[in-house]
Amino acid sequence: MAARSEPYVDLHLHTVASDGTLTPAQLVDYASSRGYRAVAVTDHDSWESIGGAQALGSRVGLEVIPGIELSTNLDEREIHVLGYFIDHNDRVFQAKVAHFRQARVERAARIVEKLSAMGVRIELPRVLQIAAGGAVGRPHLARALQELGYVGSVDEAFARYLGAGCPAYVGKDFLTPEESFALVHEAGGLAFFAHPGIENCDDLIDGFVAAGLDGLEVWHAKHTPAQARHYQEIAAQRGLLVSGGSDYHGDGLGGGAPRNQVRVPYQVVERMKERLSEATLRKWNQTVIE
Ligand SMILES: [Zn+2]
Ligand SMILES: [Zn+2]
């Protein structure tokens, strides 16, 4: 039996369109080499790698689900929201996402200013160059710091300067989780709370469900098996869908912390499809046939 018939999926992957190092072709190779049946491209505030990955995926029988990972803020907390089966070609959706991405550039500029006030001098143009046209984020600032020898690693940059509570931290306040659910729904997709175990925000889940949340990311490389079971139970109790993925950014990014093996059954994709609107499902089936 061909490796690709193994019924596992990875529904959380980043590419060069945001802060990952994988091109769409490398992402498809990554998934094919592991025998996955489906993946979701979930770049931060970006959709640009989806089309390319879908085209390449269709050649090797890999289902590429259009996704996105939206950065949202609630008070001081940063919540990531995954959208699956979004219509990434929708112009209104693209315009809104582009607007939020611009806000990320402004945030990077403010962090550069804060660092400069501390005598740590990195250049914004270099940070944007490292981001290579993708959605600029703290990992790019970390790499600029590392490049100039201010820190020895990306993890150290977060621990000393960029992490929440650190001197150069700047919060983001341009999209609330509730607004992001609406944005995902308007684009025909399903909204999931990404890696809830990292944020330790279980108290927010019921409010999110009332605001339209569709599911929880149960399996994640930074969730322990106990956390995965915990979120699976919460999802079952609330009638929520479940998802999971590696949150792989390519080698050398976001490493350091222990990463658990993520085994996500294809069945979760089938459950998602049962919840999609008729319109989204019709579009999706056309994409697969093309
Ligand atoms: Zn995230
Ligand atoms: Zn992610």
mmCIF file of C-alpha atoms and ligand atoms in Angstrom:
data_model
loop_
_atom_site.group_PDB
_atom_site.id
_atom_site.type_symbol
_atom_site.label_atom_id
_atom_site.label_comp_id
_atom_site.label_asym_id
_atom_site.label_seq_id
_atom_site.Cartn_x
_atom_site.Cartn_y
_atom_site.Cartn_z
ATOM 1 C CA MET A 1 0.000 0.000 0.000
ATOM 2 C CA ALA A 2 1.356 3.450 -0.884
ATOM 3 C CA ALA A 3 2.712 5.506 1.978
ATOM 4 C CA ARG A 4 0.359 8.336 1.203
ATOM 5 C CA SER A 5 -2.669 6.207 2.074
ATOM 6 C CA GLU A 6 -1.612 6.373 5.734
ATOM 7 C CA PRO A 7 -4.478 8.303 7.261
ATOM 8 C CA TYR A 8 -2.581 11.034 9.078
ATOM 9 C CA VAL A 9 -2.548 14.775 8.544
ATOM 10 C CA ASP A 10 -0.650 17.873 9.665
ATOM 11 C CA LEU A 11 -2.973 20.855 9.921
ATOM 12 C CA HIS A 12 -0.545 23.484 11.161
ATOM 13 C CA LEU A 13 2.366 24.375 8.880
ATOM 14 C CA HIS A 14 4.173 27.609 8.097
ATOM 15 C CA THR A 15 6.023 28.636 4.947
ATOM 16 C CA VAL A 16 8.102 31.509 3.604
ATOM 17 C CA ALA A 17 4.832 33.476 3.202
ATOM 18 C CA SER A 18 5.100 34.175 6.935
ATOM 19 C CA ASP A 19 7.862 33.240 9.362
ATOM 20 C CA GLY A 20 8.671 29.760 8.129
ATOM 21 C CA THR A 21 11.577 28.662 5.964
ATOM 22 C CA LEU A 22 9.739 26.118 3.782
ATOM 23 C CA THR A 23 8.731 27.015 0.243
ATOM 24 C CA PRO A 24 5.397 25.548 -0.938
ATOM 25 C CA ALA A 25 7.394 22.851 -2.769
ATOM 26 C CA GLN A 26 9.357 21.980 0.368
ATOM 27 C CA LEU A 27 6.148 21.845 2.377
ATOM 28 C CA VAL A 28 4.657 19.362 -0.071
ATOM 29 C CA ASP A 29 7.886 17.299 0.078
ATOM 30 C CA TYR A 30 7.799 17.411 3.880
ATOM 31 C CA ALA A 31 4.238 16.076 3.928
ATOM 32 C CA SER A 32 4.794 13.505 1.182
ATOM 33 C CA SER A 33 7.897 12.118 2.845
ATOM 34 C CA ARG A 34 5.850 11.515 5.977
ATOM 35 C CA GLY A 35 3.050 9.915 4.020
ATOM 36 C CA TYR A 36 0.407 12.423 5.096
ATOM 37 C CA ARG A 37 -2.926 12.377 3.325
ATOM 38 C CA ALA A 38 -3.658 16.058 3.979
ATOM 39 C CA VAL A 39 -2.015 19.204 5.276
ATOM 40 C CA ALA A 40 -3.171 22.723 6.002
ATOM 41 C CA VAL A 41 -1.009 25.708 5.101
ATOM 42 C CA THR A 42 -1.524 28.064 8.052
ATOM 43 C CA ASP A 43 0.759 31.051 7.655
ATOM 44 C CA HIS A 44 0.522 34.018 9.990
ATOM 45 C CA ASP A 45 -1.812 36.589 8.427
ATOM 46 C CA SER A 46 -0.894 35.323 4.943
ATOM 47 C CA TRP A 47 -2.487 33.266 2.218
ATOM 48 C CA GLU A 48 0.158 33.540 -0.522
ATOM 49 C CA SER A 49 1.600 30.014 -0.282
ATOM 50 C CA ILE A 50 -1.753 28.212 -0.447
ATOM 51 C CA GLY A 51 -2.263 28.273 -4.210
ATOM 52 C CA GLY A 52 1.241 27.020 -4.973
ATOM 53 C CA ALA A 53 1.053 24.273 -2.380
ATOM 54 C CA GLN A 54 -2.350 23.154 -3.688
ATOM 55 C CA ALA A 55 -1.081 22.956 -7.257
ATOM 56 C CA LEU A 56 1.978 20.923 -6.228
ATOM 57 C CA GLY A 57 -0.012 18.819 -3.762
ATOM 58 C CA SER A 58 -2.564 17.800 -6.387
ATOM 59 C CA ARG A 59 0.248 16.255 -8.470
ATOM 60 C CA VAL A 60 1.194 13.878 -5.676
ATOM 61 C CA GLY A 61 -2.276 13.202 -4.283
ATOM 62 C CA LEU A 62 -1.812 15.406 -1.222
ATOM 63 C CA GLU A 63 -4.869 17.323 -0.063
ATOM 64 C CA VAL A 64 -3.820 20.906 0.781
ATOM 65 C CA ILE A 65 -6.390 22.664 2.922
ATOM 66 C CA PRO A 66 -6.370 26.464 2.673
ATOM 67 C CA GLY A 67 -5.699 27.836 6.136
ATOM 68 C CA ILE A 68 -4.414 30.832 8.036
ATOM 69 C CA GLU A 69 -3.167 31.600 11.539
ATOM 70 C CA LEU A 70 -4.451 34.962 12.705
ATOM 71 C CA SER A 71 -2.772 36.768 15.597
ATOM 72 C CA THR A 72 -5.350 38.279 17.900
ATOM 73 C CA ASN A 73 -5.280 40.048 21.222
ATOM 74 C CA LEU A 74 -7.568 39.996 24.202
ATOM 75 C CA ASP A 75 -6.441 42.380 26.927
ATOM 76 C CA GLU A 76 -2.781 41.460 27.453
ATOM 77 C CA ARG A 77 -3.104 37.990 26.053
ATOM 78 C CA GLU A 78 -2.100 36.944 22.569
ATOM 79 C CA ILE A 79 -4.413 34.329 21.086
ATOM 80 C CA HIS A 80 -3.739 32.580 17.796
ATOM 81 C CA VAL A 81 -6.757 31.577 15.752
ATOM 82 C CA LEU A 82 -6.551 29.035 12.950
ATOM 83 C CA GLY A 83 -8.922 29.320 10.014
ATOM 84 C CA TYR A 84 -9.468 26.218 7.862
ATOM 85 C CA PHE A 85 -11.149 25.941 4.439
ATOM 86 C CA ILE A 86 -11.059 29.706 3.988
ATOM 87 C CA ASP A 87 -11.641 31.151 0.525
ATOM 88 C CA HIS A 88 -8.144 32.589 0.211
ATOM 89 C CA ASN A 89 -8.955 34.094 -3.198
ATOM 90 C CA ASP A 90 -11.740 36.281 -1.773
ATOM 91 C CA ARG A 91 -10.709 39.911 -2.326
ATOM 92 C CA VAL A 92 -12.417 41.266 0.793
ATOM 93 C CA PHE A 93 -10.722 38.621 2.931
ATOM 94 C CA GLN A 94 -7.345 39.395 1.355
ATOM 95 C CA ALA A 95 -7.760 43.137 1.932
ATOM 96 C CA LYS A 96 -8.580 42.640 5.599
ATOM 97 C CA VAL A 97 -5.686 40.257 6.160
ATOM 98 C CA ALA A 98 -3.309 42.640 4.352
ATOM 99 C CA HIS A 99 -4.452 45.424 6.670
ATOM 100 C CA PHE A 100 -3.603 43.374 9.761
ATOM 101 C CA ARG A 101 -0.286 42.401 8.290
ATOM 102 C CA GLN A 102 0.572 46.099 7.863
ATOM 103 C CA ALA A 103 -0.128 46.482 11.561
ATOM 104 C CA ARG A 104 2.570 43.847 12.151
ATOM 105 C CA VAL A 105 5.122 45.992 10.297
ATOM 106 C CA GLU A 106 4.183 48.948 12.475
ATOM 107 C CA ARG A 107 4.644 46.752 15.525
ATOM 108 C CA ALA A 108 8.092 45.655 14.336
ATOM 109 C CA ALA A 109 9.020 49.320 13.884
ATOM 110 C CA ARG A 110 7.996 50.058 17.472
ATOM 111 C CA ILE A 111 10.058 47.135 18.782
ATOM 112 C CA VAL A 112 13.102 48.398 16.819
ATOM 113 C CA GLU A 113 12.596 51.824 18.459
ATOM 114 C CA LYS A 114 12.362 50.282 21.925
ATOM 115 C CA LEU A 115 15.531 48.261 21.344
ATOM 116 C CA SER A 116 17.309 51.354 20.055
ATOM 117 C CA ALA A 117 16.390 53.250 23.225
ATOM 118 C CA MET A 118 18.158 50.432 25.114
ATOM 119 C CA GLY A 119 21.264 50.792 22.936
ATOM 120 C CA VAL A 120 20.458 47.653 20.945
ATOM 121 C CA ARG A 121 20.551 48.758 17.342
ATOM 122 C CA ILE A 122 18.968 46.704 14.590
ATOM 123 C CA GLU A 123 17.584 48.097 11.334
ATOM 124 C CA LEU A 124 13.930 47.671 10.342
ATOM 125 C CA PRO A 125 14.779 47.238 6.623
ATOM 126 C CA ARG A 126 17.020 44.306 7.544
ATOM 127 C CA VAL A 127 14.226 42.777 9.655
ATOM 128 C CA LEU A 128 11.816 43.063 6.709
ATOM 129 C CA GLN A 129 14.456 41.552 4.431
ATOM 130 C CA ILE A 130 14.752 38.560 6.768
ATOM 131 C CA ALA A 131 10.947 38.256 6.652
ATOM 132 C CA ALA A 132 11.372 37.982 2.861
ATOM 133 C CA GLY A 133 8.044 39.546 2.006
ATOM 134 C CA GLY A 134 6.105 37.457 4.494
ATOM 135 C CA ALA A 135 4.171 38.580 7.561
ATOM 136 C CA VAL A 136 6.893 40.087 9.724
ATOM 137 C CA GLY A 137 7.026 38.794 13.285
ATOM 138 C CA ARG A 138 9.204 38.534 16.349
ATOM 139 C CA PRO A 139 11.206 35.563 14.974
ATOM 140 C CA HIS A 140 12.579 37.926 12.298
ATOM 141 C CA LEU A 141 13.557 40.504 14.912
ATOM 142 C CA ALA A 142 15.199 37.686 16.862
ATOM 143 C CA ARG A 143 17.245 36.668 13.843
ATOM 144 C CA ALA A 144 18.352 40.281 13.278
ATOM 145 C CA LEU A 145 19.488 40.402 16.918
ATOM 146 C CA GLN A 146 21.329 37.119 16.515
ATOM 147 C CA GLU A 147 22.974 38.238 13.272
ATOM 148 C CA LEU A 148 24.498 41.253 15.028
ATOM 149 C CA GLY A 149 25.654 39.190 17.982
ATOM 150 C CA TYR A 150 23.290 40.701 20.554
ATOM 151 C CA VAL A 151 22.038 37.185 21.339
ATOM 152 C CA GLY A 152 23.296 33.698 20.678
ATOM 153 C CA SER A 153 19.971 32.212 19.623
ATOM 154 C CA VAL A 154 16.367 32.977 18.710
ATOM 155 C CA ASP A 155 15.254 31.595 22.075
ATOM 156 C CA GLU A 156 17.640 33.943 23.889
ATOM 157 C CA ALA A 157 16.258 36.908 21.920
ATOM 158 C CA PHE A 158 12.758 36.044 23.144
ATOM 159 C CA ALA A 159 13.927 35.482 26.716
ATOM 160 C CA ARG A 160 15.906 38.732 26.942
ATOM 161 C CA TYR A 161 14.121 41.216 24.691
ATOM 162 C CA LEU A 162 11.066 40.119 22.740
ATOM 163 C CA GLY A 163 8.925 37.867 24.913
ATOM 164 C CA ALA A 164 5.874 39.083 26.835
ATOM 165 C CA GLY A 165 7.035 41.086 29.845
ATOM 166 C CA CYS A 166 10.490 41.720 28.333
ATOM 167 C CA PRO A 167 11.776 45.286 27.830
ATOM 168 C CA ALA A 168 11.220 45.469 24.064
ATOM 169 C CA TYR A 169 7.875 43.668 24.065
ATOM 170 C CA VAL A 170 5.081 45.371 22.157
ATOM 171 C CA GLY A 171 1.608 43.853 22.319
ATOM 172 C CA LYS A 172 -0.693 43.688 19.341
ATOM 173 C CA ASP A 173 -4.150 45.170 19.624
ATOM 174 C CA PHE A 174 -5.544 45.120 16.140
ATOM 175 C CA LEU A 175 -7.799 42.059 16.028
ATOM 176 C CA THR A 176 -9.779 40.439 18.837
ATOM 177 C CA PRO A 177 -10.403 36.674 18.811
ATOM 178 C CA GLU A 178 -14.123 37.324 18.210
ATOM 179 C CA GLU A 179 -13.360 39.539 15.197
ATOM 180 C CA SER A 180 -11.075 36.858 13.824
ATOM 181 C CA PHE A 181 -13.835 34.209 14.072
ATOM 182 C CA ALA A 182 -16.073 36.518 12.027
ATOM 183 C CA LEU A 183 -13.296 37.101 9.489
ATOM 184 C CA VAL A 184 -12.789 33.355 9.054
ATOM 185 C CA HIS A 185 -16.547 32.710 8.792
ATOM 186 C CA GLU A 186 -17.013 35.476 6.217
ATOM 187 C CA ALA A 187 -14.391 33.682 4.129
ATOM 188 C CA GLY A 188 -16.411 30.456 4.422
ATOM 189 C CA GLY A 189 -14.019 28.803 6.867
ATOM 190 C CA LEU A 190 -13.972 27.242 10.315
ATOM 191 C CA ALA A 191 -12.283 28.991 13.276
ATOM 192 C CA PHE A 192 -10.108 27.088 15.750
ATOM 193 C CA PHE A 193 -8.331 28.117 18.942
ATOM 194 C CA ALA A 194 -4.648 27.380 18.181
ATOM 195 C CA HIS A 195 -2.463 25.601 20.755
ATOM 196 C CA PRO A 196 -4.668 26.498 23.769
ATOM 197 C CA GLY A 197 -2.243 24.669 26.056
ATOM 198 C CA ILE A 198 0.492 27.230 25.400
ATOM 199 C CA GLU A 199 -1.634 30.233 26.307
ATOM 200 C CA ASN A 200 -3.192 28.657 29.390
ATOM 201 C CA CYS A 201 -6.484 30.417 28.616
ATOM 202 C CA ASP A 202 -9.055 27.709 29.332
ATOM 203 C CA ASP A 203 -11.201 30.337 31.046
ATOM 204 C CA LEU A 204 -11.772 31.965 27.650
ATOM 205 C CA ILE A 205 -13.072 28.904 25.824
ATOM 206 C CA ASP A 206 -16.757 29.200 26.769
ATOM 207 C CA GLY A 207 -16.832 32.848 25.684
ATOM 208 C CA PHE A 208 -15.188 31.895 22.403
ATOM 209 C CA VAL A 209 -17.770 29.148 21.839
ATOM 210 C CA ALA A 210 -20.555 31.696 22.367
ATOM 211 C CA ALA A 211 -18.789 33.968 19.846
ATOM 212 C CA GLY A 212 -18.741 31.246 17.193
ATOM 213 C CA LEU A 213 -15.564 29.233 17.729
ATOM 214 C CA ASP A 214 -15.761 25.967 15.771
ATOM 215 C CA GLY A 215 -12.963 23.936 17.271
ATOM 216 C CA LEU A 216 -9.827 23.457 19.342
ATOM 217 C CA GLU A 217 -6.335 22.541 18.212
ATOM 218 C CA VAL A 218 -5.983 19.479 20.424
ATOM 219 C CA TRP A 219 -2.701 18.045 19.139
ATOM 220 C CA HIS A 220 0.287 20.359 18.910
ATOM 221 C CA ALA A 221 4.039 19.832 19.145
ATOM 222 C CA LYS A 222 4.127 21.780 22.410
ATOM 223 C CA HIS A 223 1.112 20.049 23.990
ATOM 224 C CA THR A 224 1.831 17.188 26.345
ATOM 225 C CA PRO A 225 -0.217 14.013 25.861
ATOM 226 C CA ALA A 226 -2.142 14.982 29.020
ATOM 227 C CA GLN A 227 -2.964 18.391 27.540
ATOM 228 C CA ALA A 228 -4.120 16.792 24.301
ATOM 229 C CA ARG A 229 -6.477 14.539 26.266
ATOM 230 C CA HIS A 230 -7.670 17.531 28.297
ATOM 231 C CA TYR A 231 -8.581 19.567 25.203
ATOM 232 C CA GLN A 232 -10.128 16.568 23.528
ATOM 233 C CA GLU A 233 -12.452 16.256 26.533
ATOM 234 C CA ILE A 234 -13.326 19.955 26.488
ATOM 235 C CA ALA A 235 -14.065 19.740 22.767
ATOM 236 C CA ALA A 236 -16.302 16.708 23.281
ATOM 237 C CA GLN A 237 -18.184 18.425 26.113
ATOM 238 C CA ARG A 238 -18.768 21.617 24.080
ATOM 239 C CA GLY A 239 -19.526 19.921 20.757
ATOM 240 C CA LEU A 240 -16.403 21.444 19.204
ATOM 241 C CA LEU A 241 -14.368 20.091 16.328
ATOM 242 C CA VAL A 242 -10.739 19.102 16.921
ATOM 243 C CA SER A 243 -7.609 19.633 14.880
ATOM 244 C CA GLY A 244 -3.875 19.285 15.261
ATOM 245 C CA GLY A 245 -0.514 19.838 13.679
ATOM 246 C CA SER A 246 3.188 20.224 14.191
ATOM 247 C CA ASP A 247 3.360 24.045 13.827
ATOM 248 C CA TYR A 248 6.511 23.316 11.893
ATOM 249 C CA HIS A 249 8.337 26.434 10.673
ATOM 250 C CA GLY A 250 11.271 24.689 9.025
ATOM 251 C CA ASP A 251 14.527 23.841 10.693
ATOM 252 C CA GLY A 252 16.167 26.346 12.980
ATOM 253 C CA LEU A 253 13.066 28.315 13.876
ATOM 254 C CA GLY A 254 11.113 28.024 17.078
ATOM 255 C CA GLY A 255 13.346 25.165 18.162
ATOM 256 C CA GLY A 256 14.688 24.720 21.640
ATOM 257 C CA ALA A 257 11.545 23.705 23.459
ATOM 258 C CA PRO A 258 10.805 19.991 23.444
ATOM 259 C CA ARG A 259 8.505 19.038 20.596
ATOM 260 C CA ASN A 260 6.183 16.094 20.870
ATOM 261 C CA GLN A 261 5.314 13.792 18.043
ATOM 262 C CA VAL A 262 1.953 14.839 16.633
ATOM 263 C CA ARG A 263 -0.291 12.123 15.195
ATOM 264 C CA VAL A 264 -3.505 13.556 13.832
ATOM 265 C CA PRO A 265 -5.973 11.188 12.178
ATOM 266 C CA TYR A 266 -7.487 12.089 8.789
ATOM 267 C CA GLN A 267 -10.889 11.672 10.390
ATOM 268 C CA VAL A 268 -10.661 15.207 11.845
ATOM 269 C CA VAL A 269 -10.698 16.586 8.294
ATOM 270 C CA GLU A 270 -13.823 14.574 7.514
ATOM 271 C CA ARG A 271 -15.538 15.989 10.619
ATOM 272 C CA MET A 272 -14.615 19.505 9.473
ATOM 273 C CA LYS A 273 -16.106 18.923 6.044
ATOM 274 C CA GLU A 274 -19.379 17.875 7.671
ATOM 275 C CA ARG A 275 -19.556 21.328 9.297
ATOM 276 C CA LEU A 276 -18.711 23.375 6.224
ATOM 277 C CA SER A 277 -21.416 25.384 4.502
ATOM 278 C CA GLU A 278 -22.763 24.057 1.208
ATOM 279 C CA ALA A 279 -21.063 26.925 -0.623
ATOM 280 C CA THR A 280 -17.635 26.242 0.848
ATOM 281 C CA LEU A 281 -17.950 22.510 0.272
ATOM 282 C CA ARG A 282 -18.906 23.064 -3.362
ATOM 283 C CA LYS A 283 -15.865 25.321 -3.900
ATOM 284 C CA TRP A 284 -13.640 22.818 -2.142
ATOM 285 C CA ASN A 285 -14.821 19.911 -4.261
ATOM 286 C CA GLN A 286 -14.170 21.971 -7.403
ATOM 287 C CA THR A 287 -10.637 22.717 -6.196
ATOM 288 C CA VAL A 288 -9.945 19.042 -5.636
ATOM 289 C CA ILE A 289 -11.300 18.039 -9.043
ATOM 290 C CA GLU A 290 -9.298 20.714 -10.932
HETATM 291 ZN ZN ZN B 1 0.617 30.115 16.977
HETATM 292 ZN ZN ZN B 2 1.733 28.482 13.969
#
